[in-house]
mmCIF file of C-alpha atoms in Angstrom:
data_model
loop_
_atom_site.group_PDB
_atom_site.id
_atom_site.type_symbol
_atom_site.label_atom_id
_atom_site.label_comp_id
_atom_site.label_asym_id
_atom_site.label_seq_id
_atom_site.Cartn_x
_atom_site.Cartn_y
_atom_site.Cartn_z
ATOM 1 C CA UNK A 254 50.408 -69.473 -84.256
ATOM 2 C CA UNK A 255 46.748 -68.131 -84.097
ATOM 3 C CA UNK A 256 44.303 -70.962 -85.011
ATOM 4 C CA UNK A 257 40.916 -70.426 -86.025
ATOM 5 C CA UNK A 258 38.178 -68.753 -83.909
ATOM 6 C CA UNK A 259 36.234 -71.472 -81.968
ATOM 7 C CA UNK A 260 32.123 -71.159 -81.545
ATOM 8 C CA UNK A 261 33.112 -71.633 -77.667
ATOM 9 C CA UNK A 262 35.591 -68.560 -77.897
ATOM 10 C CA UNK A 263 32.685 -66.376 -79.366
ATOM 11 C CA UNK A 264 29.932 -67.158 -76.726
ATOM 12 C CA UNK A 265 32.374 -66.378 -74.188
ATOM 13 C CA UNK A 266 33.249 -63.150 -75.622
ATOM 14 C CA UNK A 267 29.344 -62.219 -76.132
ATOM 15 C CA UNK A 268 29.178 -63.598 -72.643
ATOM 16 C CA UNK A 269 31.192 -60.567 -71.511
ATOM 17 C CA UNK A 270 30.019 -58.303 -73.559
ATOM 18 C CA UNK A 271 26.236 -59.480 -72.817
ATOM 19 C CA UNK A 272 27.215 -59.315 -68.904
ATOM 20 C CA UNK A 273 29.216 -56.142 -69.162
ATOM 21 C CA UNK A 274 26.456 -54.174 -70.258
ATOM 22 C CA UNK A 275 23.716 -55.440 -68.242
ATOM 23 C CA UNK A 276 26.172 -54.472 -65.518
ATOM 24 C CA UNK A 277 26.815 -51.291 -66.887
ATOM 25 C CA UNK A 278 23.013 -50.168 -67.377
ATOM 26 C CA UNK A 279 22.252 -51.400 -63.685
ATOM 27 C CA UNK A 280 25.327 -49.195 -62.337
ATOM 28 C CA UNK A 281 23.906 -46.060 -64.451
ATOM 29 C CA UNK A 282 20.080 -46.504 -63.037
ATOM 30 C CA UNK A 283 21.168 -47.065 -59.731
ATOM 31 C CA UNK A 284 23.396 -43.816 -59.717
ATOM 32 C CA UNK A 285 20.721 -42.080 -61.218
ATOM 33 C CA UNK A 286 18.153 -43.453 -58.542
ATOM 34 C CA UNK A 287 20.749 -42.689 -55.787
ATOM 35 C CA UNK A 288 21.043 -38.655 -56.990
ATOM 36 C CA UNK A 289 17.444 -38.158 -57.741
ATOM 37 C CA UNK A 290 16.456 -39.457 -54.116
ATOM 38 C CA UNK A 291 19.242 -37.176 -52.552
ATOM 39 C CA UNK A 292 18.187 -33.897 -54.936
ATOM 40 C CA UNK A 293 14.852 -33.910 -53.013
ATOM 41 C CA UNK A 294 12.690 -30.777 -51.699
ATOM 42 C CA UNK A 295 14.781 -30.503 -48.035
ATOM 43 C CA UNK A 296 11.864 -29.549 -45.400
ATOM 44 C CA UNK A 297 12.095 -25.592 -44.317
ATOM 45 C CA UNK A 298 12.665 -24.921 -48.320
ATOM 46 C CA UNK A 299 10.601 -22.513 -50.293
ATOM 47 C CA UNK A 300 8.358 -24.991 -52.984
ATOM 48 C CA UNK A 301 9.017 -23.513 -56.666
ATOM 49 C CA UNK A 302 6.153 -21.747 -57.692
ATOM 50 C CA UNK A 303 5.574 -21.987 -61.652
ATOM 51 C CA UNK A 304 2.916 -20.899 -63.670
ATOM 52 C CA UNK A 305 1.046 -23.490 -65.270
ATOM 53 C CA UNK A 306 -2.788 -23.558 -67.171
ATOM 54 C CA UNK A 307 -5.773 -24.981 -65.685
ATOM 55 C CA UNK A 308 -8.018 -28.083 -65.730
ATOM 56 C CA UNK A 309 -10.264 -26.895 -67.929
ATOM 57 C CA UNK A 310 -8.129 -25.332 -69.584
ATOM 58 C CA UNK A 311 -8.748 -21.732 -70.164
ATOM 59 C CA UNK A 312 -6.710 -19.659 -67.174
ATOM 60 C CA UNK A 313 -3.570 -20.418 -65.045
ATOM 61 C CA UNK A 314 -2.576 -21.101 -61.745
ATOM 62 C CA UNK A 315 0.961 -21.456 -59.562
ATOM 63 C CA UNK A 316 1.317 -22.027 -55.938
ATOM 64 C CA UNK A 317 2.029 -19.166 -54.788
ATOM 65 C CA UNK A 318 -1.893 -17.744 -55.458
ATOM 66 C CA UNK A 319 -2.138 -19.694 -52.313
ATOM 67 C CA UNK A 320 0.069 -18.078 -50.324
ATOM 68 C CA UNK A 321 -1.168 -17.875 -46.875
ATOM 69 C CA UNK A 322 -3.072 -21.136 -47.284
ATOM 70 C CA UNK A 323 -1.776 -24.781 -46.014
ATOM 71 C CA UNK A 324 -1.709 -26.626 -49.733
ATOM 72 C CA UNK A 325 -1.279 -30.353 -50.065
ATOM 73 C CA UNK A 326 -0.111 -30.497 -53.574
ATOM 74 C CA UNK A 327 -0.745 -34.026 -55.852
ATOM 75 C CA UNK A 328 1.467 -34.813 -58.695
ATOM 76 C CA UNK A 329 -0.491 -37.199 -60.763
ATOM 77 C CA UNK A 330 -0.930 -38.542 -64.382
ATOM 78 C CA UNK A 331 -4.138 -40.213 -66.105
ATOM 79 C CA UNK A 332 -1.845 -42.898 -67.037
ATOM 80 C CA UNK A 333 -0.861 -43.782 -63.633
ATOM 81 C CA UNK A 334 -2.632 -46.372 -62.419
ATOM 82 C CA UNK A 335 -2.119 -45.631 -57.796
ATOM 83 C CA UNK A 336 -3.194 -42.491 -59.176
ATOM 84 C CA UNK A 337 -6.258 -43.580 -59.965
ATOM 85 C CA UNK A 338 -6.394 -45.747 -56.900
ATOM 86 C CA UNK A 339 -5.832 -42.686 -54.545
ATOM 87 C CA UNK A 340 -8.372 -40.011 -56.218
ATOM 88 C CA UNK A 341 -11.216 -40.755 -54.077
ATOM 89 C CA UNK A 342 -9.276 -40.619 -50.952
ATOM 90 C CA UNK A 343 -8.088 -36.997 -52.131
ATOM 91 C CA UNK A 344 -11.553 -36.298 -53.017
ATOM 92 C CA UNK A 345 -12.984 -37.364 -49.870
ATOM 93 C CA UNK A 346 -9.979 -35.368 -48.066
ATOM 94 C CA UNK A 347 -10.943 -32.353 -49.622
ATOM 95 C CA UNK A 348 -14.135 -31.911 -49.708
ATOM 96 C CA UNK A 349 -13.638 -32.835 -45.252
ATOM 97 C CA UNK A 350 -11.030 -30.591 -44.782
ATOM 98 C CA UNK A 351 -11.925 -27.821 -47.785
ATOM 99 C CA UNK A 352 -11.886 -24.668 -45.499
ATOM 100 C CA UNK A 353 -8.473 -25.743 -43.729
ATOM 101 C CA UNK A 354 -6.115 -27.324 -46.624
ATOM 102 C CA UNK A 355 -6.576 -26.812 -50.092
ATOM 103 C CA UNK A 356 -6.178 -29.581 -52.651
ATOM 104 C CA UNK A 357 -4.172 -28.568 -55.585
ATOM 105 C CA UNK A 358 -3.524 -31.587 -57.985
ATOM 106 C CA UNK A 359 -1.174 -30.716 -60.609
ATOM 107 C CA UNK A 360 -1.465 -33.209 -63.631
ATOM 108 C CA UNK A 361 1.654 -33.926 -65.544
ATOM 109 C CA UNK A 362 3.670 -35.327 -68.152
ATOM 110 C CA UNK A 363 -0.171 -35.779 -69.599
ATOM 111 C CA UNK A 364 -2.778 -35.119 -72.447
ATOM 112 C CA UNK A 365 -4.945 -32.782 -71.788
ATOM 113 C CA UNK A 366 -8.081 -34.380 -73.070
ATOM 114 C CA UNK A 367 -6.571 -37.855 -71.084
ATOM 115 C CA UNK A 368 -6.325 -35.207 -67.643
ATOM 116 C CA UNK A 369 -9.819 -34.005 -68.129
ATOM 117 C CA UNK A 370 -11.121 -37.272 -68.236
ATOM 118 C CA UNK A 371 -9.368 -38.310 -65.096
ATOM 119 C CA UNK A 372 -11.277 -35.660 -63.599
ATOM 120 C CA UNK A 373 -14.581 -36.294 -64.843
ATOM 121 C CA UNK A 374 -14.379 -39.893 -64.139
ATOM 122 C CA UNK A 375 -13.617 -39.342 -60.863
ATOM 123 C CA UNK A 376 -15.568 -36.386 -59.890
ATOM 124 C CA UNK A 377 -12.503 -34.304 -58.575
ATOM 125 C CA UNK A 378 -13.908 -31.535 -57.039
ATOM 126 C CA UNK A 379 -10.707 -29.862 -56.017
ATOM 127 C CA UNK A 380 -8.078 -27.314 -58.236
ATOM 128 C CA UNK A 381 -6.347 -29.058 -60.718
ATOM 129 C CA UNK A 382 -3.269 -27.880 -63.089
ATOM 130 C CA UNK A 383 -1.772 -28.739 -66.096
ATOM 131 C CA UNK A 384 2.375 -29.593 -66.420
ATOM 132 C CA UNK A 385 2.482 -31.335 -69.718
ATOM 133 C CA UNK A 386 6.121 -31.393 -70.757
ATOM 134 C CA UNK A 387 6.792 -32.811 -66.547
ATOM 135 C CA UNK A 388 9.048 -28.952 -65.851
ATOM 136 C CA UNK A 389 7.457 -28.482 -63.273
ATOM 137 C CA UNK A 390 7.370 -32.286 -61.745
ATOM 138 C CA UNK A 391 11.433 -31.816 -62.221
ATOM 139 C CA UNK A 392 11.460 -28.352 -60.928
ATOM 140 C CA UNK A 393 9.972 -30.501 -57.610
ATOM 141 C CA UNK A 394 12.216 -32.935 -57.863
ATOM 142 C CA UNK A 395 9.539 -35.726 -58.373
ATOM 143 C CA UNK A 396 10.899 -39.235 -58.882
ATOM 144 C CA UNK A 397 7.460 -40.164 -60.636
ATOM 145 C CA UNK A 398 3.782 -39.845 -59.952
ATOM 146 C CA UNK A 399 2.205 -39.877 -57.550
ATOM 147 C CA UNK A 400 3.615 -37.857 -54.918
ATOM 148 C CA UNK A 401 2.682 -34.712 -52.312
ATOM 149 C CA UNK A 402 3.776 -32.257 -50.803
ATOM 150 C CA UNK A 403 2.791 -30.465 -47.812
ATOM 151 C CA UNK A 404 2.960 -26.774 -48.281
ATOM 152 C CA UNK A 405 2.594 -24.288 -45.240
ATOM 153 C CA UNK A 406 1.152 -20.478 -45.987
ATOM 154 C CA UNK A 407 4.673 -19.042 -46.351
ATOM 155 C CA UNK A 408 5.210 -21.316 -49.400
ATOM 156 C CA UNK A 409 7.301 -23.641 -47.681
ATOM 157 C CA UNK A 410 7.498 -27.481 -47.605
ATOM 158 C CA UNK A 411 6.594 -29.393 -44.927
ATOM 159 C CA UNK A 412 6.062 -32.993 -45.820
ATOM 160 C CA UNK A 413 6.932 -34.997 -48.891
ATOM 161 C CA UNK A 414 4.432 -38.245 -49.423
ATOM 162 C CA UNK A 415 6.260 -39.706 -52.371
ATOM 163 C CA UNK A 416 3.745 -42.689 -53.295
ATOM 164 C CA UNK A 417 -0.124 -43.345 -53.350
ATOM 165 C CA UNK A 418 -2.407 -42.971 -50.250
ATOM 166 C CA UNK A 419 -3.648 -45.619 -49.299
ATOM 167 C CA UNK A 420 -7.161 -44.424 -47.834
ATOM 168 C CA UNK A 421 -8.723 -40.754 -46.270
ATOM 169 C CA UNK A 422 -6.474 -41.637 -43.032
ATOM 170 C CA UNK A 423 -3.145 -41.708 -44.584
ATOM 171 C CA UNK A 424 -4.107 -38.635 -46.270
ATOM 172 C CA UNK A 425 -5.161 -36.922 -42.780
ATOM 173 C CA UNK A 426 -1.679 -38.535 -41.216
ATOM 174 C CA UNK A 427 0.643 -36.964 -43.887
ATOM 175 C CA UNK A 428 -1.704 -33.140 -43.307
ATOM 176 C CA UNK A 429 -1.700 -33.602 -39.917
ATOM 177 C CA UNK A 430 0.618 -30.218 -39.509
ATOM 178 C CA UNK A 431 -1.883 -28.733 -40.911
ATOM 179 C CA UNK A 432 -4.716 -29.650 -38.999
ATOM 180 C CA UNK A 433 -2.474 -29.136 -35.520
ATOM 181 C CA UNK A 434 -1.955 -25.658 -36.845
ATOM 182 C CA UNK A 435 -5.619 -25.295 -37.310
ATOM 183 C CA UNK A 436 -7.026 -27.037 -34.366
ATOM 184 C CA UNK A 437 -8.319 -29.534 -35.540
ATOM 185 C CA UNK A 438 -8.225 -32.654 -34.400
ATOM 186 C CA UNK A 439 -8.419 -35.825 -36.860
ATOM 187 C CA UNK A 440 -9.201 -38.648 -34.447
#
């Protein structure tokens, strides 16, 4: 017959359970890693072009204004702290390179008040908009912030940075297309 539950029984069976669904969570964020890595931007592709407000606020913006302009395209958040690490190496970037690739940082999943200090704090010259609910970041197919893109004048990507830069010569590296395209030379 069916004696009475032992403590050992029990820890064993929250054991499993405990086990289980650690197992269970690490299966569903790898899959999900795995997917979002493969749904990527594919090079030769057209980059979406929403319509999103300015930093200030006040106007709007989308990529395709730029349209027969090289664009290297930031994905940031005030939050995020390699963003903050890598703003002064953008800056520096585009106020070198201003009449040959524009700068377009697109703040998102963000305060506004939190972006526009961001910007003040780190003097960012360059054109900045605003994706607060992250629509456009997932319209990208960004995996979190930051990342780039390299954008050529027919709207189309060339290069996907998915990280921080390091320093100005990662971020001249990455736009070198750009710069071949242009003549100029980086070295």
């Amino acid at each position: 017959m069916y004696g009475p539950i032992h403590t050992l029984d029990v820890l064993n069976i929250r054991t499993v359970l405990a086990v289980t669904g650690v197992l269970v969570l690490l299966g569903f964020l790898t899959w999900g890693l795995v997917n979002k890595g493969e749904s990527g931007l594919a090079k030769g592709e057209p980059v979406p072009a929403s319509t999103l407000t300015t930093l200030p606020p006040g106007g709007e913006t989308s990529l395709a204004d730029y349209r027969g302009e090289w664009v290297l395209m930031n994905v940031w958040a005030s939050w995020c702290i390699p963003c903050r690490k890598e703003s002064p190496a953008l800056d520096e970037f585009e106020a070198k390179y201003r009449n040959k690739v524009t700068v377009l940082g697109v703040d998102t999943r963000d305060l506004s008040e939190d972006a526009m200090n961001f910007i003040e704090e780190y003097g960012l010259e360059y054109a900045q908009a605003r994706d607060a609910s992250g629509n456009y970041a997932d319209d990208l197919k960004t995996t979190g912030v930051p990342e780039s893109f390299l954008v050529d004048p027919e709207g189309n990507l060339v290069a996907h940075y998915p990280g921080p830069f390091r320093d100005l010569e990662s971020i001249e590296k990455f736009a070198a297309p750009a710069l071949e395209a242009q003549g100029v030379s980086n070295k």
